[in-house]
Structures are given as C-alpha cells and as structure tokens.
CSV table of C-alpha atoms in Angstrom, one decimal:
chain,number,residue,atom,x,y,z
H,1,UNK,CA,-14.6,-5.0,-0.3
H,2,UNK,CA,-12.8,-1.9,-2.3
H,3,UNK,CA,-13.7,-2.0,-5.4
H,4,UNK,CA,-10.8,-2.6,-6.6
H,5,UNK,CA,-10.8,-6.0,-8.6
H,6,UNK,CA,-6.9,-7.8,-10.0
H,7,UNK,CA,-6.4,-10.6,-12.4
H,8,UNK,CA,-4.8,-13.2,-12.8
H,9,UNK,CA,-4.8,-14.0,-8.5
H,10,UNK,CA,-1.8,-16.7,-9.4
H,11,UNK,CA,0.7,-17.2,-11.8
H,12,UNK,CA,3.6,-19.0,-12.7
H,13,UNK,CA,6.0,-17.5,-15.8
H,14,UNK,CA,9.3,-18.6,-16.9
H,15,UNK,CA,12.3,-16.4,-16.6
H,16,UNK,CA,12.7,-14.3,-19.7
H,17,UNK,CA,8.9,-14.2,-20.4
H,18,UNK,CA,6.7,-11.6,-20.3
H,19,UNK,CA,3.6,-10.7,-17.9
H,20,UNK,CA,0.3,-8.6,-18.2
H,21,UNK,CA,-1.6,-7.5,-15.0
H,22,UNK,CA,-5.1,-6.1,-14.7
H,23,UNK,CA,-6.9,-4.0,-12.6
H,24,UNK,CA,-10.3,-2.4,-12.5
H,25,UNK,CA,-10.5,0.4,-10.3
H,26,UNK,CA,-13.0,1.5,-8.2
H,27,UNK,CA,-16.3,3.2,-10.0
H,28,UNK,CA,-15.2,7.1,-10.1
H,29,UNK,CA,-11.5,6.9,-8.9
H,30,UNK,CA,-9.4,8.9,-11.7
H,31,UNK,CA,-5.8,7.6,-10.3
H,32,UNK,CA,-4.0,3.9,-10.2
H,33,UNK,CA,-1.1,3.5,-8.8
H,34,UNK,CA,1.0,-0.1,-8.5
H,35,UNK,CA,3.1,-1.6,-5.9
H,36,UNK,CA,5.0,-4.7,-6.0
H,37,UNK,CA,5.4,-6.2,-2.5
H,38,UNK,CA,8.2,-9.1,-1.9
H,39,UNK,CA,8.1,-11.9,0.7
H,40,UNK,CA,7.9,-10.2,4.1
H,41,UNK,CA,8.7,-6.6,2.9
H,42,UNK,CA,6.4,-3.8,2.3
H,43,UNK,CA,5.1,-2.5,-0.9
H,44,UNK,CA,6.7,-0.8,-3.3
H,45,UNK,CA,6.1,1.8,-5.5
H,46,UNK,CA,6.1,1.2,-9.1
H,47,UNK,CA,4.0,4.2,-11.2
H,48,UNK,CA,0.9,5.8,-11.2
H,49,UNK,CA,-1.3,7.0,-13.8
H,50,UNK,CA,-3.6,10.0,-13.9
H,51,UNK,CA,-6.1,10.5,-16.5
H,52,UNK,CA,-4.2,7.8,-18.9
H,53,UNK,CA,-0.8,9.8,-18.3
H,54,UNK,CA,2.4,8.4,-16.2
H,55,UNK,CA,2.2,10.4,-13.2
H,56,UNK,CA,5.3,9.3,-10.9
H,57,UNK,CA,7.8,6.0,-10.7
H,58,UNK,CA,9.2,4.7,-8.5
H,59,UNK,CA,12.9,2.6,-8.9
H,60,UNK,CA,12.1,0.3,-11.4
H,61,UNK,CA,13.5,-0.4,-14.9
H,62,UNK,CA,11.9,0.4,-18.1
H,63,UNK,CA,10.8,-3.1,-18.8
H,64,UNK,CA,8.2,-2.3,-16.3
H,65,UNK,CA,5.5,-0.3,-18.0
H,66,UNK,CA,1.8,0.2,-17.4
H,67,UNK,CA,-1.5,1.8,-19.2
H,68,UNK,CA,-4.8,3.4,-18.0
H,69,UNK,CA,-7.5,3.1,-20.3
H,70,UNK,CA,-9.9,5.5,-20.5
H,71,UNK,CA,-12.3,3.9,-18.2
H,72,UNK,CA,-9.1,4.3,-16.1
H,73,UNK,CA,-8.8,0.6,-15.7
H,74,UNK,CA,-5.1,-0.4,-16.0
H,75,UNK,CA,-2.2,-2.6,-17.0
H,76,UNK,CA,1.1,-3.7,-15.9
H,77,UNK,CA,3.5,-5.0,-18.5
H,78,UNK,CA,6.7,-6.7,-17.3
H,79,UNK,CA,9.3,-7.8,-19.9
H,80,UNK,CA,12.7,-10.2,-19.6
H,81,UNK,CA,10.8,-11.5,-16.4
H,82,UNK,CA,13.9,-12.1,-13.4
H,83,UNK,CA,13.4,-14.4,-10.6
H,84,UNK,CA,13.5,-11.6,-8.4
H,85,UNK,CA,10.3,-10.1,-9.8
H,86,UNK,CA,8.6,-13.0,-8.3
H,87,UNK,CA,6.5,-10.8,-5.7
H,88,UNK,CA,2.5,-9.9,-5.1
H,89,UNK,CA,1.6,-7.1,-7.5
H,90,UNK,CA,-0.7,-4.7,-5.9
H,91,UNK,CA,-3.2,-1.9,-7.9
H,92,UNK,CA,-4.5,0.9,-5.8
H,93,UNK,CA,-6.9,3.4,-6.7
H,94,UNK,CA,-7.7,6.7,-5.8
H,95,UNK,CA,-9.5,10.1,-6.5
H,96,UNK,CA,-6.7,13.0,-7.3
H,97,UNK,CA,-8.4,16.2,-6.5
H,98,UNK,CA,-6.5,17.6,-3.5
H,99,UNK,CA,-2.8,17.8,-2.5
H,100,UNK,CA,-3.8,17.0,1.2
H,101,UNK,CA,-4.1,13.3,-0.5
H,102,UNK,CA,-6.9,11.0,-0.9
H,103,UNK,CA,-7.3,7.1,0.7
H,104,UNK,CA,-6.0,5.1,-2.0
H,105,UNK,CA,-7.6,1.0,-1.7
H,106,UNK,CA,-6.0,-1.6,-2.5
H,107,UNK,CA,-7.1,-4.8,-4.7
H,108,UNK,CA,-6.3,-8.5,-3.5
H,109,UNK,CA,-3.1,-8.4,-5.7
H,110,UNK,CA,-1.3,-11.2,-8.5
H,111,UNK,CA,0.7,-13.2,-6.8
H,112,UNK,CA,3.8,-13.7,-9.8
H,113,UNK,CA,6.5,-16.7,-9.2
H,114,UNK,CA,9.4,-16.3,-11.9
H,115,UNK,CA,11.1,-19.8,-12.2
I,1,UNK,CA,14.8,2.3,-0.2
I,2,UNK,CA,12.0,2.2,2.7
I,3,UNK,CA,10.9,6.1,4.1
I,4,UNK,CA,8.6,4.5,7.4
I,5,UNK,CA,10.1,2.3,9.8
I,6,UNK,CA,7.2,0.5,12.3
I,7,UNK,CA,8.3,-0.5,15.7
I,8,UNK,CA,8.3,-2.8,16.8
I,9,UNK,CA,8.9,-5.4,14.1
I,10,UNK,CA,6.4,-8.2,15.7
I,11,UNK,CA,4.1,-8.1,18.4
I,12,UNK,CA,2.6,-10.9,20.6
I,13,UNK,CA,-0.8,-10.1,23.1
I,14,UNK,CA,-3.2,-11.8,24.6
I,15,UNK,CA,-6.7,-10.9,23.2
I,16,UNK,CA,-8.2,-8.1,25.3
I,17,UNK,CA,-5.3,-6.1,25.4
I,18,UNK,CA,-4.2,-3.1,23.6
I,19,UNK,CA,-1.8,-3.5,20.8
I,20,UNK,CA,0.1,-0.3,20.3
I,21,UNK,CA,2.4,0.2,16.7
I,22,UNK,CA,4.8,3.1,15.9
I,23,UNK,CA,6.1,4.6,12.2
I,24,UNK,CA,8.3,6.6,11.9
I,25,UNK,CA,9.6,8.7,8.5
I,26,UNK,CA,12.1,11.2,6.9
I,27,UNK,CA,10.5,13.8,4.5
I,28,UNK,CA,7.2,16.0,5.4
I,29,UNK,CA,4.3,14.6,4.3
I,30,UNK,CA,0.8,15.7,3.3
I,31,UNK,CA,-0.9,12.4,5.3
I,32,UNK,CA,-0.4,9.4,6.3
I,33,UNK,CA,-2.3,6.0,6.5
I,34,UNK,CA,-2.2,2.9,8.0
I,35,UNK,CA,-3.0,-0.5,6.5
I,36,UNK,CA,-3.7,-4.3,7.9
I,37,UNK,CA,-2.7,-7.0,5.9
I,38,UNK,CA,-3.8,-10.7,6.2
I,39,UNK,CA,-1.3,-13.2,4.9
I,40,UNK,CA,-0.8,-13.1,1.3
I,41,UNK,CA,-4.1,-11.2,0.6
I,42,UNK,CA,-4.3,-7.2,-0.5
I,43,UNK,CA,-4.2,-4.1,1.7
I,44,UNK,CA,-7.1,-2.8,4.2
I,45,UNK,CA,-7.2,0.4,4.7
I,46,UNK,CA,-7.7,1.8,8.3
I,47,UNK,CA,-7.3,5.3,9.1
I,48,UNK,CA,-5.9,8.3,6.9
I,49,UNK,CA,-4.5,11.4,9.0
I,50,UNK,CA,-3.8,14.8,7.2
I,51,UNK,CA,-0.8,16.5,8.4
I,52,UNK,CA,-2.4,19.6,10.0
I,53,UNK,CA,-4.4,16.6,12.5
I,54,UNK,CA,-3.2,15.3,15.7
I,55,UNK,CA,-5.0,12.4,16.5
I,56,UNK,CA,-8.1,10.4,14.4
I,57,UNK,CA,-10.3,7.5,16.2
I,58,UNK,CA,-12.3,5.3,13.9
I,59,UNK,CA,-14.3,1.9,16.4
I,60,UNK,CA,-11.3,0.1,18.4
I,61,UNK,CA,-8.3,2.7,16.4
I,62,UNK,CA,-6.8,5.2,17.7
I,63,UNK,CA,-4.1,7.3,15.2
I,64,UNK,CA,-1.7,9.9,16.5
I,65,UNK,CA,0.7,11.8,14.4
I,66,UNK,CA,3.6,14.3,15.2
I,67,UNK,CA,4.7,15.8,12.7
I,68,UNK,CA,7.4,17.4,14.9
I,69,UNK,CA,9.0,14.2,15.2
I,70,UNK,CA,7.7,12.4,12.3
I,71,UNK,CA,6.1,9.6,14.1
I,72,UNK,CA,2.8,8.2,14.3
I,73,UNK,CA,1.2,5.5,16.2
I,74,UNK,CA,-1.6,3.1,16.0
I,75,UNK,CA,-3.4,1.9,18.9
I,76,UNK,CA,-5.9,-0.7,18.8
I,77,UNK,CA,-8.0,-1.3,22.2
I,78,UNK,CA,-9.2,-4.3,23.5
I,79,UNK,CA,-7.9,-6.6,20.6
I,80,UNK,CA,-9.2,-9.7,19.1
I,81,UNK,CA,-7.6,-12.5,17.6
I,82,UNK,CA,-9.7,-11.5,14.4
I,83,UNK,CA,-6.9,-8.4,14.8
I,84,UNK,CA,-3.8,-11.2,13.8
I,85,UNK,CA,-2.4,-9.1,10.9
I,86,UNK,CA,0.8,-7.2,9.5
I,87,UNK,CA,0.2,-3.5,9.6
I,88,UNK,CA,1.7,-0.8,7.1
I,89,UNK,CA,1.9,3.1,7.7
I,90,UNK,CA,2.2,4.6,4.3
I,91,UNK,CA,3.5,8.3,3.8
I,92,UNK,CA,2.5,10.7,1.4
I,93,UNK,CA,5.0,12.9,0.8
I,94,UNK,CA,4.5,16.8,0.4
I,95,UNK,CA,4.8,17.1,-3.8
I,96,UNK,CA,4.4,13.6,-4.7
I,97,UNK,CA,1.4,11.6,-5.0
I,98,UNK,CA,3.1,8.3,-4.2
I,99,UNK,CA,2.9,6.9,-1.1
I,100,UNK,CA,6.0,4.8,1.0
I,101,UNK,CA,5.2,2.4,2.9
I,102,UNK,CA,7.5,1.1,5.8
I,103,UNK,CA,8.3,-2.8,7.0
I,104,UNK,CA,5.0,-3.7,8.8
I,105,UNK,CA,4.9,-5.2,12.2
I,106,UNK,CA,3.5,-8.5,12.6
I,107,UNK,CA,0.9,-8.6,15.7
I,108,UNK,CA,-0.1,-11.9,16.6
I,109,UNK,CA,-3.2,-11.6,19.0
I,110,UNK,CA,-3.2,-15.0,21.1
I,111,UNK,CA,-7.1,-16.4,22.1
C-alpha cells in the first residue's frame, strides 16, 4: 500500500475523444510525476509537477497536459485520443527536498484502451 | 528512447534459488531504484541506491551499483514463487528529477 490512490482503474474511450486521470498522492509528498507504460514495455515519462508548476516532460505532445492542485493531488488531460495511447497510466509521488533523489511510489495505474 | 537495459530479458528458477537481474544505463545518475511489477497492476518499490553507495540489502534483496560501469544488479536469495514478477531499475539522472526506467526482466519462479 503507497498511498498513492488512481481513478478511473479501466476505461474504454473512442479515438478522437478526450481523457481525464486522477491521482491523490501520498499525505505530505510535494511532487507527481506520470508515466505511461505500453503492453510489455517500461514506463515512460510523461511530466512532473512541483508545487502546482510543470517541472520536467518527457517526449510527448502537447495534447498531453496535467495539473497539481494545491493539495498536490493531480490530473492528466489527454486530447485527440490515438489508438496508440492505449497504455496503463501510472502517478508517482514523491517528496523533492534533495538532489540525491527521493523513492518515488507508484499508484495501481488507469488502464486506457483507445478503439 | 529507453536509458536502462535489464539482463536478462526473462528468467525461469526453481523456487529456492537465487534469481540474479542486471541494469545497465548511459548518463550519471544521482540513484537508482528498482521496481517489481505484478501483471497489469502498479509499481512496487524495492530498494533505492544513491550514487556515492556500493551495495544496499533490504530481507531477501541484495542491490549493487557501479557506477564505474554503470551497472547494477538485483539479487534476490532463496526465491519464492510469491517472487513471479517483472522487475524495473529506474535511473535518476544527475540534473533531472525524472526517472528512466529500462525493459524489465520477467522472472518466473517455478514451485
């Protein structure tokens, strides 16, 4: 158990739609950070957000976009869904107060099929 | 583009034995952490090693790094089948607060 609670866990969206993903982080952690992970890959960096700010993306187009609120829970926004974004969206959360790094935990993930 | 590569890709014991997985990565790196994953469920986190350590045990794991050669391993003794996972090492890279993960290797632990 992490802390670190996702919703929806399944869902199905048509191409060309749009998607919202949430995630509560875990009590105190100032940091969330998103990966998408495809069928038998590893995950994948999206963003992160610090302190409700965009703090780092990875290779991903605009029409992904995310939000911390200020109780640093968060948001993932994905527009003009393809079939290829069909993938498990992780959230991670962490503490940022060091450069040596901090454990980051993982939720249980949204698994998204585009058809 | 992937920065860690584990080795190997998939792994097959027999419960009892030791299951031994290698990463390896390009940049430097402020630590690096590994991760089990159960089928189509979220990440567990395992062990986090800082750059300036060698070697971390946590119960049945065992976590090497060398930074030298930019390689780490995980060891886990005396497996179970409980164990049957994919496991992830994820990179921090020095500057960045994003971690990389590589491919995973499957371990299958056989009862």
């Amino acid at each position: 158990e992490t802390g670190v609670t996702q919703s929806p866990t399944h869902l199905i969206k048509t191409r060309g739609q749009q998607v919202t993903l949430r995630c509560s982080s875990q009590s105190g952690h100032n940091t969330v950070s998103w990966y998408q992970q495809a069928l038998g890959q590893g995950p994948q960096f999206i963003f992160q957000y610090y302190r409700e700010e965009e703090n780092g993306r990875g290779n991903f187009p605009p029409r992904f976009s995310g939000l911390q609120f200020p109780n640093y829970s968060s948001e993932l926004n994905v527009n003009a869904l393809e079939l290829d974004d069909s993938a498990l969206y992780l959230c991670a959360s962490s503490l940022k107060d060091s450069r040596s790094g901090n454990t980051i935990y993982f939720g249980e993930g949204s698994w998204l099929t585009v058809v | 583009s992937q920065q860690g590569e584990e080795d190997p890709q998939a792994l097959s014991i027999q419960e009892g034995e030791n299951a031994t997985m290698n990463c390896s990565y390009k940049t430097s790196i402020n630590n690096l952490q590994w991760y089990r994953q159960n089928s189509g469920r979220g990440l567990v986190h395992l062990i986090l090693i800082r750059s300036n350590e060698r070697e971390k045990h946590s119960g049945r794991l065992r976590v090497t790094l060398d930074t030298s050669k930019k390689s780490s391993s995980l060891l886990i003794t005396a497996s179970r089948a409980a164990d049957t996972a994919s496991y992830f090492c994820a990179t921090g890279p020095s500057g960045t607060y994003k971690y990389i993960f590589g491919t995973g290797t499957r371990l299958k632990v056989l009862a």
